[in-house]
mmCIF file of C-alpha atoms in Angstrom:
data_model
loop_
_atom_site.group_PDB
_atom_site.id
_atom_site.type_symbol
_atom_site.label_atom_id
_atom_site.label_comp_id
_atom_site.label_asym_id
_atom_site.label_seq_id
_atom_site.Cartn_x
_atom_site.Cartn_y
_atom_site.Cartn_z
ATOM 1 C CA MET A 7 -1.204 -23.602 -10.034
ATOM 2 C CA LYS A 8 -3.664 -23.798 -7.155
ATOM 3 C CA VAL A 9 -3.714 -22.454 -3.595
ATOM 4 C CA GLN A 10 -5.359 -24.431 -0.791
ATOM 5 C CA ILE A 11 -5.960 -23.042 2.719
ATOM 6 C CA LEU A 12 -4.757 -25.660 5.231
ATOM 7 C CA ALA A 13 -5.332 -23.911 8.553
ATOM 8 C CA ARG A 14 -6.427 -20.611 10.067
ATOM 9 C CA LYS A 15 -6.057 -19.235 13.572
ATOM 10 C CA LEU A 16 -6.122 -15.995 15.533
ATOM 11 C CA ILE A 17 -2.812 -14.600 16.788
ATOM 12 C CA THR A 18 -3.316 -12.464 19.882
ATOM 13 C CA PRO A 19 -0.814 -9.996 21.405
ATOM 14 C CA SER A 20 1.771 -11.635 23.649
ATOM 15 C CA SER A 21 0.753 -9.259 26.454
ATOM 16 C CA PRO A 22 -2.608 -7.511 26.992
ATOM 17 C CA THR A 23 -3.170 -3.960 25.816
ATOM 18 C CA PRO A 24 -3.295 -1.521 28.770
ATOM 19 C CA LEU A 25 -6.750 -0.250 29.679
ATOM 20 C CA ASN A 26 -5.900 3.347 28.739
ATOM 21 C CA LEU A 27 -5.102 2.257 25.158
ATOM 22 C CA GLN A 28 -8.079 0.009 24.530
ATOM 23 C CA LYS A 29 -10.186 2.672 22.794
ATOM 24 C CA LEU A 30 -8.475 4.340 19.839
ATOM 25 C CA LYS A 31 -10.132 7.354 18.258
ATOM 26 C CA ILE A 32 -9.639 7.552 14.491
ATOM 27 C CA SER A 33 -8.828 10.803 12.660
ATOM 28 C CA CYS A 34 -10.987 12.797 10.273
ATOM 29 C CA LEU A 35 -8.718 11.512 7.483
ATOM 30 C CA ASP A 36 -9.639 7.931 8.405
ATOM 31 C CA GLN A 37 -13.369 8.546 8.711
ATOM 32 C CA ASN A 38 -14.435 8.434 5.069
ATOM 33 C CA LEU A 39 -12.483 5.295 4.233
ATOM 34 C CA PRO A 40 -14.808 2.279 4.110
ATOM 35 C CA SER A 41 -14.254 -0.209 6.899
ATOM 36 C CA ASN A 42 -14.356 -3.190 4.514
ATOM 37 C CA LEU A 43 -11.496 -1.924 2.310
ATOM 38 C CA TYR A 44 -8.088 -3.516 2.900
ATOM 39 C CA THR A 45 -4.656 -2.837 1.445
ATOM 40 C CA SER A 46 -2.226 -5.656 0.786
ATOM 41 C CA CYS A 47 1.264 -6.687 -0.230
ATOM 42 C CA ILE A 48 2.976 -9.998 -0.998
ATOM 43 C CA PHE A 49 6.598 -10.917 -0.215
ATOM 44 C CA TYR A 50 8.228 -13.741 -2.171
ATOM 45 C CA TYR A 51 11.061 -15.948 -0.866
ATOM 46 C CA PRO A 52 12.451 -18.411 -3.455
ATOM 47 C CA ALA A 53 13.833 -21.691 -2.125
ATOM 48 C CA SER A 54 17.588 -21.593 -1.538
ATOM 49 C CA GLY A 55 18.144 -25.292 -0.897
ATOM 50 C CA GLU A 56 16.679 -28.594 0.240
ATOM 51 C CA GLU A 57 16.593 -27.411 3.843
ATOM 52 C CA ASP A 58 13.830 -24.928 2.975
ATOM 53 C CA CYS A 59 11.259 -27.712 2.720
ATOM 54 C CA VAL A 60 12.331 -29.050 6.118
ATOM 55 C CA ASN A 61 12.306 -25.706 7.930
ATOM 56 C CA THR A 62 9.002 -24.372 6.588
ATOM 57 C CA ALA A 63 7.077 -25.363 9.728
ATOM 58 C CA GLU A 64 9.698 -23.709 11.952
ATOM 59 C CA LYS A 65 9.568 -20.533 9.874
ATOM 60 C CA SER A 66 5.806 -20.387 10.283
ATOM 61 C CA LYS A 67 6.117 -20.827 14.048
ATOM 62 C CA GLN A 68 8.677 -18.032 14.252
ATOM 63 C CA LEU A 69 6.437 -15.734 12.217
ATOM 64 C CA GLN A 70 3.494 -16.450 14.512
ATOM 65 C CA LYS A 71 5.576 -15.845 17.629
ATOM 66 C CA SER A 72 6.978 -12.538 16.375
ATOM 67 C CA LEU A 73 3.538 -11.467 15.100
ATOM 68 C CA SER A 74 2.146 -11.996 18.586
ATOM 69 C CA GLU A 75 4.963 -9.852 19.970
ATOM 70 C CA ILE A 76 4.677 -7.035 17.433
ATOM 71 C CA LEU A 77 0.934 -6.760 18.076
ATOM 72 C CA THR A 78 1.773 -5.434 21.550
ATOM 73 C CA LEU A 79 3.189 -2.320 19.832
ATOM 74 C CA TYR A 80 0.731 -2.249 16.900
ATOM 75 C CA TYR A 81 -2.136 -3.031 19.246
ATOM 76 C CA PRO A 82 -4.949 -1.495 17.089
ATOM 77 C CA LEU A 83 -4.304 -4.201 14.468
ATOM 78 C CA GLY A 84 -5.255 -6.825 17.030
ATOM 79 C CA GLY A 85 -8.587 -5.122 17.664
ATOM 80 C CA ARG A 86 -11.822 -4.522 15.755
ATOM 81 C CA TYR A 87 -13.469 -1.469 14.217
ATOM 82 C CA VAL A 88 -16.655 -0.390 15.979
ATOM 83 C CA LYS A 89 -19.114 -0.109 13.089
ATOM 84 C CA GLY A 90 -20.544 3.347 12.518
ATOM 85 C CA SER A 91 -18.278 4.955 15.101
ATOM 86 C CA VAL A 92 -14.981 6.828 15.242
ATOM 87 C CA PHE A 93 -13.276 4.184 17.388
ATOM 88 C CA ILE A 94 -11.159 1.061 17.137
ATOM 89 C CA ASP A 95 -11.806 -1.352 19.999
ATOM 90 C CA CYS A 96 -8.279 -2.536 20.855
ATOM 91 C CA ASN A 97 -9.679 -5.673 22.498
ATOM 92 C CA ASP A 98 -6.806 -8.079 21.674
ATOM 93 C CA ASN A 99 -9.121 -10.369 19.686
ATOM 94 C CA GLY A 100 -6.152 -10.878 17.425
ATOM 95 C CA ALA A 101 -4.988 -10.949 13.822
ATOM 96 C CA GLU A 102 -5.904 -13.837 11.546
ATOM 97 C CA TYR A 103 -3.111 -16.141 10.378
ATOM 98 C CA LEU A 104 -3.641 -18.535 7.461
ATOM 99 C CA GLU A 105 -1.406 -21.360 6.286
ATOM 100 C CA ALA A 106 -1.806 -22.363 2.659
ATOM 101 C CA LYS A 107 -0.261 -24.764 0.153
ATOM 102 C CA ALA A 108 0.499 -23.583 -3.379
ATOM 103 C CA SER A 109 1.142 -26.089 -6.135
ATOM 104 C CA GLY A 110 4.070 -25.685 -8.513
ATOM 105 C CA CYS A 111 7.365 -23.855 -8.132
ATOM 106 C CA LEU A 112 7.714 -20.255 -7.020
ATOM 107 C CA SER A 113 10.580 -19.564 -9.450
ATOM 108 C CA GLU A 114 8.300 -20.415 -12.373
ATOM 109 C CA PHE A 115 5.622 -18.123 -11.028
ATOM 110 C CA LEU A 116 8.086 -15.229 -10.673
ATOM 111 C CA LYS A 117 9.465 -15.408 -14.218
ATOM 112 C CA GLU A 118 9.441 -12.093 -15.996
ATOM 113 C CA GLY A 119 6.365 -11.596 -18.139
ATOM 114 C CA GLU A 120 2.747 -12.057 -17.223
ATOM 115 C CA LEU A 121 2.152 -13.095 -13.627
ATOM 116 C CA GLU A 122 -0.755 -15.427 -13.142
ATOM 117 C CA THR A 123 -3.148 -12.787 -11.836
ATOM 118 C CA GLU A 124 -5.727 -15.246 -10.578
ATOM 119 C CA LEU A 125 -3.129 -17.161 -8.550
ATOM 120 C CA ARG A 126 -1.590 -13.961 -7.202
ATOM 121 C CA ASN A 127 -5.019 -12.912 -5.985
ATOM 122 C CA HIS A 128 -5.133 -16.106 -3.912
ATOM 123 C CA LEU A 129 -1.740 -15.551 -2.254
ATOM 124 C CA ALA A 130 -3.091 -12.707 -0.114
ATOM 125 C CA PRO A 131 -6.490 -12.322 1.564
ATOM 126 C CA PRO A 132 -9.067 -10.370 -0.516
ATOM 127 C CA LEU A 133 -9.026 -6.570 -0.517
ATOM 128 C CA PHE A 134 -12.640 -6.467 0.636
ATOM 129 C CA GLN A 135 -13.602 -8.120 3.921
ATOM 130 C CA PRO A 136 -16.758 -8.295 6.047
ATOM 131 C CA GLU A 137 -16.878 -5.356 8.470
ATOM 132 C CA GLU A 138 -16.488 -7.612 11.513
ATOM 133 C CA SER A 139 -13.242 -9.122 10.168
ATOM 134 C CA PRO A 140 -9.859 -8.914 11.924
ATOM 135 C CA LEU A 141 -8.023 -5.728 10.964
ATOM 136 C CA LEU A 142 -4.894 -7.674 9.999
ATOM 137 C CA ILE A 143 -4.835 -10.940 8.029
ATOM 138 C CA VAL A 144 -1.622 -12.807 7.145
ATOM 139 C CA GLN A 145 -1.388 -15.701 4.686
ATOM 140 C CA PHE A 146 1.684 -17.963 4.805
ATOM 141 C CA ASN A 147 1.916 -19.746 1.421
ATOM 142 C CA MET A 148 4.155 -22.793 0.988
ATOM 143 C CA PHE A 149 5.160 -23.820 -2.553
ATOM 144 C CA GLU A 150 6.082 -27.405 -3.411
ATOM 145 C CA CYS A 151 9.672 -26.356 -4.164
ATOM 146 C CA GLY A 152 10.152 -24.918 -0.662
ATOM 147 C CA GLY A 153 9.623 -21.328 -1.744
ATOM 148 C CA LEU A 154 7.387 -19.085 0.329
ATOM 149 C CA ALA A 155 5.010 -16.203 -0.326
ATOM 150 C CA ILE A 156 3.705 -14.149 2.589
ATOM 151 C CA GLY A 157 0.560 -12.174 1.822
ATOM 152 C CA ILE A 158 -0.502 -9.403 4.193
ATOM 153 C CA SER A 159 -3.866 -7.626 4.096
ATOM 154 C CA VAL A 160 -4.605 -4.864 6.574
ATOM 155 C CA THR A 161 -7.530 -2.498 7.021
ATOM 156 C CA HIS A 162 -7.271 0.778 5.123
ATOM 157 C CA LYS A 163 -9.435 2.360 7.816
ATOM 158 C CA ILE A 164 -6.363 3.227 9.905
ATOM 159 C CA VAL A 165 -3.480 2.104 7.678
ATOM 160 C CA ASP A 166 -1.905 3.874 4.699
ATOM 161 C CA GLY A 167 1.158 2.810 2.706
ATOM 162 C CA PHE A 168 3.615 4.330 5.193
ATOM 163 C CA THR A 169 1.901 2.586 8.110
ATOM 164 C CA LEU A 170 1.765 -0.758 6.298
ATOM 165 C CA PHE A 171 5.453 -0.863 5.450
ATOM 166 C CA THR A 172 6.473 0.543 8.833
ATOM 167 C CA PHE A 173 4.565 -2.345 10.386
ATOM 168 C CA VAL A 174 6.137 -4.898 8.034
ATOM 169 C CA ASP A 175 9.625 -3.563 8.781
ATOM 170 C CA ALA A 176 8.938 -3.668 12.523
ATOM 171 C CA TRP A 177 7.604 -7.232 12.288
ATOM 172 C CA ALA A 178 10.657 -8.304 10.268
ATOM 173 C CA THR A 179 12.949 -6.743 12.882
ATOM 174 C CA ALA A 180 11.116 -8.507 15.723
ATOM 175 C CA CYS A 181 11.311 -11.808 13.850
ATOM 176 C CA ARG A 182 14.981 -11.426 12.969
ATOM 177 C CA ILE A 183 16.631 -9.871 16.034
ATOM 178 C CA GLY A 184 13.936 -9.405 18.689
ATOM 179 C CA ILE A 185 11.049 -7.189 19.728
ATOM 180 C CA ASP A 186 13.318 -5.080 21.968
ATOM 181 C CA LYS A 187 14.990 -3.659 18.819
ATOM 182 C CA VAL A 188 11.708 -2.298 17.429
ATOM 183 C CA HIS A 189 10.832 1.403 17.759
ATOM 184 C CA SER A 190 7.332 2.060 19.071
ATOM 185 C CA PRO A 191 4.842 3.632 16.638
ATOM 186 C CA SER A 192 2.438 6.463 17.423
ATOM 187 C CA PHE A 193 -1.324 6.135 16.925
ATOM 188 C CA GLN A 194 -2.199 9.695 17.943
ATOM 189 C CA LEU A 195 -3.207 11.045 14.527
ATOM 190 C CA SER A 196 -6.620 12.046 15.911
ATOM 191 C CA SER A 197 -4.846 14.502 18.238
ATOM 192 C CA PHE A 198 -3.749 16.492 15.164
ATOM 193 C CA CYS A 199 -6.724 15.716 12.919
ATOM 194 C CA PRO A 200 -9.703 15.004 15.212
ATOM 195 C CA PRO A 201 -12.806 13.290 13.824
ATOM 196 C CA LYS A 202 -15.653 15.474 12.572
ATOM 197 C CA ASP A 203 -19.375 15.207 12.069
ATOM 198 C CA MET A 204 -19.594 13.975 8.485
ATOM 199 C CA SER A 205 -23.221 12.872 8.508
ATOM 200 C CA SER A 206 -24.042 15.383 5.769
ATOM 201 C CA ILE A 207 -21.164 14.310 3.539
ATOM 202 C CA ASN A 208 -21.578 11.405 1.162
ATOM 203 C CA ASN A 209 -18.998 8.674 1.430
ATOM 204 C CA LEU A 210 -16.082 9.279 -0.925
ATOM 205 C CA PHE A 211 -16.371 5.769 -2.293
ATOM 206 C CA SER A 212 -19.063 4.275 -4.488
ATOM 207 C CA PRO A 213 -21.470 1.749 -2.962
ATOM 208 C CA ARG A 214 -20.344 -0.548 -5.779
ATOM 209 C CA MET A 215 -16.883 -0.679 -4.245
ATOM 210 C CA GLY A 216 -15.805 -4.300 -3.982
ATOM 211 C CA LYS A 217 -17.482 -5.329 -7.235
ATOM 212 C CA ARG A 218 -14.721 -5.898 -9.718
ATOM 213 C CA ASP A 219 -15.086 -4.533 -13.243
ATOM 214 C CA ASN A 220 -14.195 -7.376 -15.590
ATOM 215 C CA THR A 221 -12.969 -4.913 -18.243
ATOM 216 C CA ILE A 222 -9.918 -4.042 -16.129
ATOM 217 C CA VAL A 223 -6.644 -5.269 -17.638
ATOM 218 C CA GLU A 224 -3.631 -5.833 -15.372
ATOM 219 C CA LYS A 225 -0.084 -5.736 -16.724
ATOM 220 C CA ARG A 226 3.325 -5.959 -15.128
ATOM 221 C CA ILE A 227 6.033 -3.728 -16.635
ATOM 222 C CA VAL A 228 9.608 -4.386 -15.517
ATOM 223 C CA PHE A 229 12.101 -1.487 -15.488
ATOM 224 C CA ASN A 230 15.692 -2.442 -14.707
ATOM 225 C CA GLY A 231 18.443 -0.070 -13.634
ATOM 226 C CA ALA A 232 19.529 0.690 -17.199
ATOM 227 C CA ASP A 233 15.928 1.447 -18.215
ATOM 228 C CA LEU A 234 15.546 3.901 -15.347
ATOM 229 C CA SER A 235 18.812 5.649 -16.204
ATOM 230 C CA SER A 236 17.717 5.965 -19.842
ATOM 231 C CA LEU A 237 14.359 7.431 -18.822
ATOM 232 C CA LYS A 238 16.015 9.973 -16.549
ATOM 233 C CA ALA A 239 18.383 10.977 -19.360
ATOM 234 C CA ALA A 240 15.464 11.254 -21.799
ATOM 235 C CA ALA A 241 13.625 13.525 -19.366
ATOM 236 C CA HIS A 242 16.520 15.999 -19.603
ATOM 237 C CA VAL A 243 16.401 16.088 -23.417
ATOM 238 C CA ASN A 244 14.466 19.119 -24.640
ATOM 239 C CA VAL A 245 13.587 18.683 -28.314
ATOM 240 C CA ASN A 246 11.807 22.021 -28.870
ATOM 241 C CA ASN A 247 13.607 24.159 -26.274
ATOM 242 C CA SER A 248 10.281 24.701 -24.513
ATOM 243 C CA GLY A 249 11.727 24.278 -21.063
ATOM 244 C CA SER A 250 14.081 21.990 -19.216
ATOM 245 C CA LEU A 251 14.478 20.126 -15.961
ATOM 246 C CA LYS A 252 16.573 21.944 -13.402
ATOM 247 C CA TYR A 253 16.470 19.023 -10.970
ATOM 248 C CA GLU A 254 17.054 15.285 -10.933
ATOM 249 C CA PRO A 255 13.655 13.591 -11.378
ATOM 250 C CA SER A 256 12.834 10.650 -9.168
ATOM 251 C CA ARG A 257 12.264 7.138 -10.463
ATOM 252 C CA VAL A 258 8.580 7.425 -9.645
ATOM 253 C CA GLN A 259 8.266 10.681 -11.593
ATOM 254 C CA VAL A 260 9.950 9.479 -14.798
ATOM 255 C CA VAL A 261 8.249 6.068 -14.858
ATOM 256 C CA THR A 262 4.853 7.633 -14.150
ATOM 257 C CA ALA A 263 5.395 10.267 -16.861
ATOM 258 C CA PHE A 264 6.470 7.573 -19.335
ATOM 259 C CA ILE A 265 3.320 5.488 -18.708
ATOM 260 C CA TRP A 266 1.102 8.593 -18.662
ATOM 261 C CA ARG A 267 2.442 9.667 -22.064
ATOM 262 C CA ALA A 268 1.700 6.203 -23.498
ATOM 263 C CA LEU A 269 -1.889 6.385 -22.189
ATOM 264 C CA ILE A 270 -2.382 9.887 -23.664
ATOM 265 C CA LYS A 271 -1.137 8.638 -27.040
ATOM 266 C CA ALA A 272 -3.399 5.580 -26.844
ATOM 267 C CA SER A 273 -6.355 7.881 -26.205
ATOM 268 C CA GLN A 274 -5.308 10.065 -29.155
ATOM 269 C CA ALA A 275 -5.204 7.019 -31.439
ATOM 270 C CA ARG A 276 -8.648 5.958 -30.277
ATOM 271 C CA HIS A 277 -10.396 9.343 -30.489
ATOM 272 C CA GLY A 278 -8.448 10.932 -33.338
ATOM 273 C CA CYS A 279 -7.331 13.901 -31.254
ATOM 274 C CA LEU A 280 -5.534 14.773 -28.041
ATOM 275 C CA CYS A 281 -7.859 14.735 -25.034
ATOM 276 C CA PRO A 282 -7.460 16.309 -21.571
ATOM 277 C CA SER A 283 -5.878 13.923 -19.098
ATOM 278 C CA TYR A 284 -5.547 14.034 -15.322
ATOM 279 C CA LEU A 285 -3.093 12.043 -13.244
ATOM 280 C CA THR A 286 -3.493 11.574 -9.501
ATOM 281 C CA HIS A 287 -1.051 10.475 -6.820
ATOM 282 C CA ILE A 288 -1.599 9.867 -3.133
ATOM 283 C CA VAL A 289 1.172 11.794 -1.389
ATOM 284 C CA ASP A 290 2.502 11.051 2.102
ATOM 285 C CA MET A 291 2.327 14.292 4.107
ATOM 286 C CA ARG A 292 4.459 13.290 7.115
ATOM 287 C CA ARG A 293 7.501 15.260 6.016
ATOM 288 C CA ARG A 294 5.489 17.849 4.127
ATOM 289 C CA THR A 295 3.271 19.459 6.733
ATOM 290 C CA ALA A 296 3.578 22.283 9.223
ATOM 291 C CA LEU A 297 1.869 20.181 11.897
ATOM 292 C CA PRO A 298 4.280 19.124 14.700
ATOM 293 C CA ILE A 299 3.720 15.413 14.132
ATOM 294 C CA PRO A 300 6.112 12.639 15.224
ATOM 295 C CA GLY A 301 7.974 10.817 12.455
ATOM 296 C CA ASN A 302 6.506 7.477 13.504
ATOM 297 C CA LEU A 303 2.882 8.609 13.198
ATOM 298 C CA CYS A 304 0.574 5.850 11.922
ATOM 299 C CA GLY A 305 -2.786 6.237 10.218
ATOM 300 C CA ASN A 306 -4.008 7.708 6.926
ATOM 301 C CA PHE A 307 -1.953 10.867 6.634
ATOM 302 C CA GLY A 308 -1.859 11.625 2.926
ATOM 303 C CA THR A 309 -3.439 13.867 0.337
ATOM 304 C CA MET A 310 -4.104 13.703 -3.383
ATOM 305 C CA SER A 311 -1.984 15.536 -5.922
ATOM 306 C CA ILE A 312 -3.349 16.166 -9.416
ATOM 307 C CA ALA A 313 -1.316 16.717 -12.577
ATOM 308 C CA GLN A 314 -3.153 17.768 -15.715
ATOM 309 C CA PHE A 315 -2.465 17.689 -19.432
ATOM 310 C CA ILE A 316 -4.676 20.107 -21.404
ATOM 311 C CA PRO A 317 -4.150 20.138 -25.196
ATOM 312 C CA GLY A 318 -3.393 23.632 -26.493
ATOM 313 C CA ASP A 319 -2.485 24.904 -23.020
ATOM 314 C CA ASP A 320 1.247 25.036 -23.762
ATOM 315 C CA SER A 321 1.205 21.294 -23.122
ATOM 316 C CA THR A 322 3.606 18.978 -24.881
ATOM 317 C CA LEU A 323 4.054 15.241 -24.794
ATOM 318 C CA GLN A 324 7.775 15.524 -24.193
ATOM 319 C CA LEU A 325 8.818 13.470 -21.205
ATOM 320 C CA HIS A 326 10.358 16.418 -19.358
ATOM 321 C CA ASP A 327 7.118 18.410 -19.664
ATOM 322 C CA LEU A 328 5.018 15.615 -18.138
ATOM 323 C CA VAL A 329 7.590 15.122 -15.376
ATOM 324 C CA ASN A 330 7.356 18.855 -14.593
ATOM 325 C CA ARG A 331 3.560 18.667 -14.448
ATOM 326 C CA ILE A 332 3.713 15.743 -12.023
ATOM 327 C CA LYS A 333 6.189 17.591 -9.793
ATOM 328 C CA GLU A 334 4.135 20.808 -9.906
ATOM 329 C CA GLY A 335 1.033 18.876 -8.895
ATOM 330 C CA MET A 336 2.836 17.448 -5.887
ATOM 331 C CA SER A 337 4.390 20.790 -4.917
ATOM 332 C CA SER A 338 1.076 22.651 -5.072
ATOM 333 C CA CYS A 339 -0.596 20.056 -2.888
ATOM 334 C CA TYR A 340 2.160 20.517 -0.274
ATOM 335 C CA MET A 341 1.489 24.240 -0.118
ATOM 336 C CA ALA A 342 -2.264 23.667 0.041
ATOM 337 C CA GLU A 343 -1.805 21.355 2.993
ATOM 338 C CA MET A 344 0.607 23.592 4.885
ATOM 339 C CA ASN A 345 -1.168 26.864 4.086
ATOM 340 C CA PRO A 346 -4.915 26.127 3.965
#
């Protein structure tokens, strides 16, 4: 399968950003994120009939129209980051919109098993962009069968996971039923977490960031509903009576613990002994902070939780024990954030 870019254009907001909103100050949480780092997601839409091939052009036009409309509410994404500063210039220069043609059939690509990583990487704009790039880049991919894949890459400088999917949901609402049904977001994170002088602090990210390590192996693991139920049940089984779960673990907790345990065992097989292991999560703090923030607050508002497995420190490789460690790591980071 191959992906060919057919056209690219800038989509500007359907109405100009007011003068009082044209200079957005970023927060101290945004400051240390590199301006060339983007976060992305891909949405797949298999063909449902012959009409899909006919209506592809109309679907693209509707996406462009609604994107122009939603940029009036998510106006920073139509602007540009001012290099070396603590500001986004909300100048309405626009988001970039690409149209691309993908060979083959989407249903074949989506079969369970190994996704074609190289092709998937071409369905969304790269995660590293020149600093002068648009802050939002959309790629509309058309498969020969009529299926579609929409790749979205957006700057991590002012966008975390919550912000990304809030934006996607708002765009989908505008496209489906109209911009007047979309709730306005808030970009006032700097009011709660103002920028600081960080000239004496090294950037959190390596200067090698953007250079891919070829030793990385990517795998897709599919857990269906029955698998998740089995994992949750297994997490409640206490083989050595060393403790038990007094709560219902989340899907994220049990799946993460399951994979973490496999990695610890793989390390044990390689080194001949159990080794210390640390697991990190980025945790959304919007509902876990004492700050009086609005629920629709956009920006990077998260913190890192750390779970640790130390051999000999009453640690076991039972699933429930690793789940508890993950939950404790998250709980302690909540308290640290609310009670500095």
